[in-house]
Short mmCIF file of C-alpha atoms in Angstrom, two decimals:
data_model
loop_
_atom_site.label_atom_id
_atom_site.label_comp_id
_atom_site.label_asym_id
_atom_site.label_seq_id
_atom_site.Cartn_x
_atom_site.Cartn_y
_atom_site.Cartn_z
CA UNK A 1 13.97 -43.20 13.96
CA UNK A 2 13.93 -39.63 14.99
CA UNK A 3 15.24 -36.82 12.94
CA UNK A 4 17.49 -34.30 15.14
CA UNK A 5 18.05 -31.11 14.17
CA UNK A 6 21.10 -30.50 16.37
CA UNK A 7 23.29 -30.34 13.59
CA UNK A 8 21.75 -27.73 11.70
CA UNK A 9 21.59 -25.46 14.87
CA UNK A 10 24.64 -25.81 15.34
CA UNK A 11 25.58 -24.80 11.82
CA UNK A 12 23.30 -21.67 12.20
CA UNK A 13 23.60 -20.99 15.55
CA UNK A 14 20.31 -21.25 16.73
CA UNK A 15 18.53 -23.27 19.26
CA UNK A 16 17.00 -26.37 18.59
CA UNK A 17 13.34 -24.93 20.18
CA UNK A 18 13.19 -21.69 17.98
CA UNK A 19 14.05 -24.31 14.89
CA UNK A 20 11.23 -26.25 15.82
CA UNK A 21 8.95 -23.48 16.42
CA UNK A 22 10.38 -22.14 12.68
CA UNK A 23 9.33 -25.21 10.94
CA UNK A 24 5.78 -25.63 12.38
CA UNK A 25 4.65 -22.19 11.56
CA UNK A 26 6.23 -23.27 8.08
CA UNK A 27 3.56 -25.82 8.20
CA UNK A 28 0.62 -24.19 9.89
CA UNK A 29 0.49 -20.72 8.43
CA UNK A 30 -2.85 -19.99 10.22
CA UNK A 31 -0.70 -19.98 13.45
CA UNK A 32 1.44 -17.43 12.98
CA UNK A 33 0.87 -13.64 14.70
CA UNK A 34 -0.97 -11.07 13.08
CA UNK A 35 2.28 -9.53 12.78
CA UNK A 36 4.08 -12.03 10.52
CA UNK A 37 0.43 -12.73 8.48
CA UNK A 38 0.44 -9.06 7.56
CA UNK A 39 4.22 -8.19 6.61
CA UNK A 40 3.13 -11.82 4.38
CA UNK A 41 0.15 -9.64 2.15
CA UNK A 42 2.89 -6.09 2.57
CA UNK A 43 5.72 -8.35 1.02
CA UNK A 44 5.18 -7.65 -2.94
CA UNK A 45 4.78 -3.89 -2.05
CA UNK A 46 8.08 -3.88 0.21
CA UNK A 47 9.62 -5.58 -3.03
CA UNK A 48 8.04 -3.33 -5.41
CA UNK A 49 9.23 -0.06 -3.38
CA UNK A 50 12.52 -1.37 -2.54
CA UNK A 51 13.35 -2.28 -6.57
CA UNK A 52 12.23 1.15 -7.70
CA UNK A 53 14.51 2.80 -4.62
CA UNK A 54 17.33 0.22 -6.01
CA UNK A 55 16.78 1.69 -9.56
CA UNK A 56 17.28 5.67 -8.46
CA UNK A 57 20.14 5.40 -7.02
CA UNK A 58 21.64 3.53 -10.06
CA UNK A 59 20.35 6.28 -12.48
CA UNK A 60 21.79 8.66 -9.59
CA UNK A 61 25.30 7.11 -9.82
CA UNK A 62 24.94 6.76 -13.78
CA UNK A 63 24.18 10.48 -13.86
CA UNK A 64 27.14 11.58 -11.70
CA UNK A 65 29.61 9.23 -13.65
CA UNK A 66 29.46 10.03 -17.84
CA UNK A 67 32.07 6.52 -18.11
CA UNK A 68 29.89 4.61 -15.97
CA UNK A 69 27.16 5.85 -18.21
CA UNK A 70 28.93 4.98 -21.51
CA UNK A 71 29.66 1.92 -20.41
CA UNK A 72 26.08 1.41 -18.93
CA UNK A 73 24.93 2.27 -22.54
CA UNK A 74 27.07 -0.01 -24.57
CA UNK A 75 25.82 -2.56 -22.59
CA UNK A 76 22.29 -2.31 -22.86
CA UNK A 77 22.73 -1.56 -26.83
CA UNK A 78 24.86 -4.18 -27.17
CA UNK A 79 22.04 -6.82 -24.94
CA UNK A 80 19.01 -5.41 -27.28
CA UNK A 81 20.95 -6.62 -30.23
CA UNK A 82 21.16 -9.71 -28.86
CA UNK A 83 17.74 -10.08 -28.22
CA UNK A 84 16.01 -8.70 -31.01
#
């Protein structure tokens, strides 16, 4: 009996040929473009500079905001007592 993936296509809107051609690479990673094989090794630094970016512009917003940073304070005093 053959699997079809018509249904989940459907559901995601893609076609059934770009699905297969999705879950082969999944399975033979030494197939995939340079392309995709380097943004694979760039990943954890994309992650690492996006999480620092993320973290700015919360200390940006706390700065602007002395309630946001009260409350942002409370909180973290409040989870260190919790923890330690």
């Amino acid at each position: 009996m053959k699997k079809s993936n018509e249904p989940v296509c459907k559901v995601l809107s893609v076609a059934p040929s770009a699905y297969r051609r999705h879950a082969a690479l999944l399975h033979e990673p030494h197939q995939r473009c340079a392309r995709a094989k380097r943004d694979e090794v760039l990943m954890p630094e994309i992650e690492r500079v996006w999480q620092a970016n993320m973290l700015g512009d919360m200390l940006k917003k706390l700065a602007k905001s002395p309630t946001l940073l009260y409350a942002s304070a409370s909180t973290v005093v409040h989870h260190a007592t919790i923890f330690n």
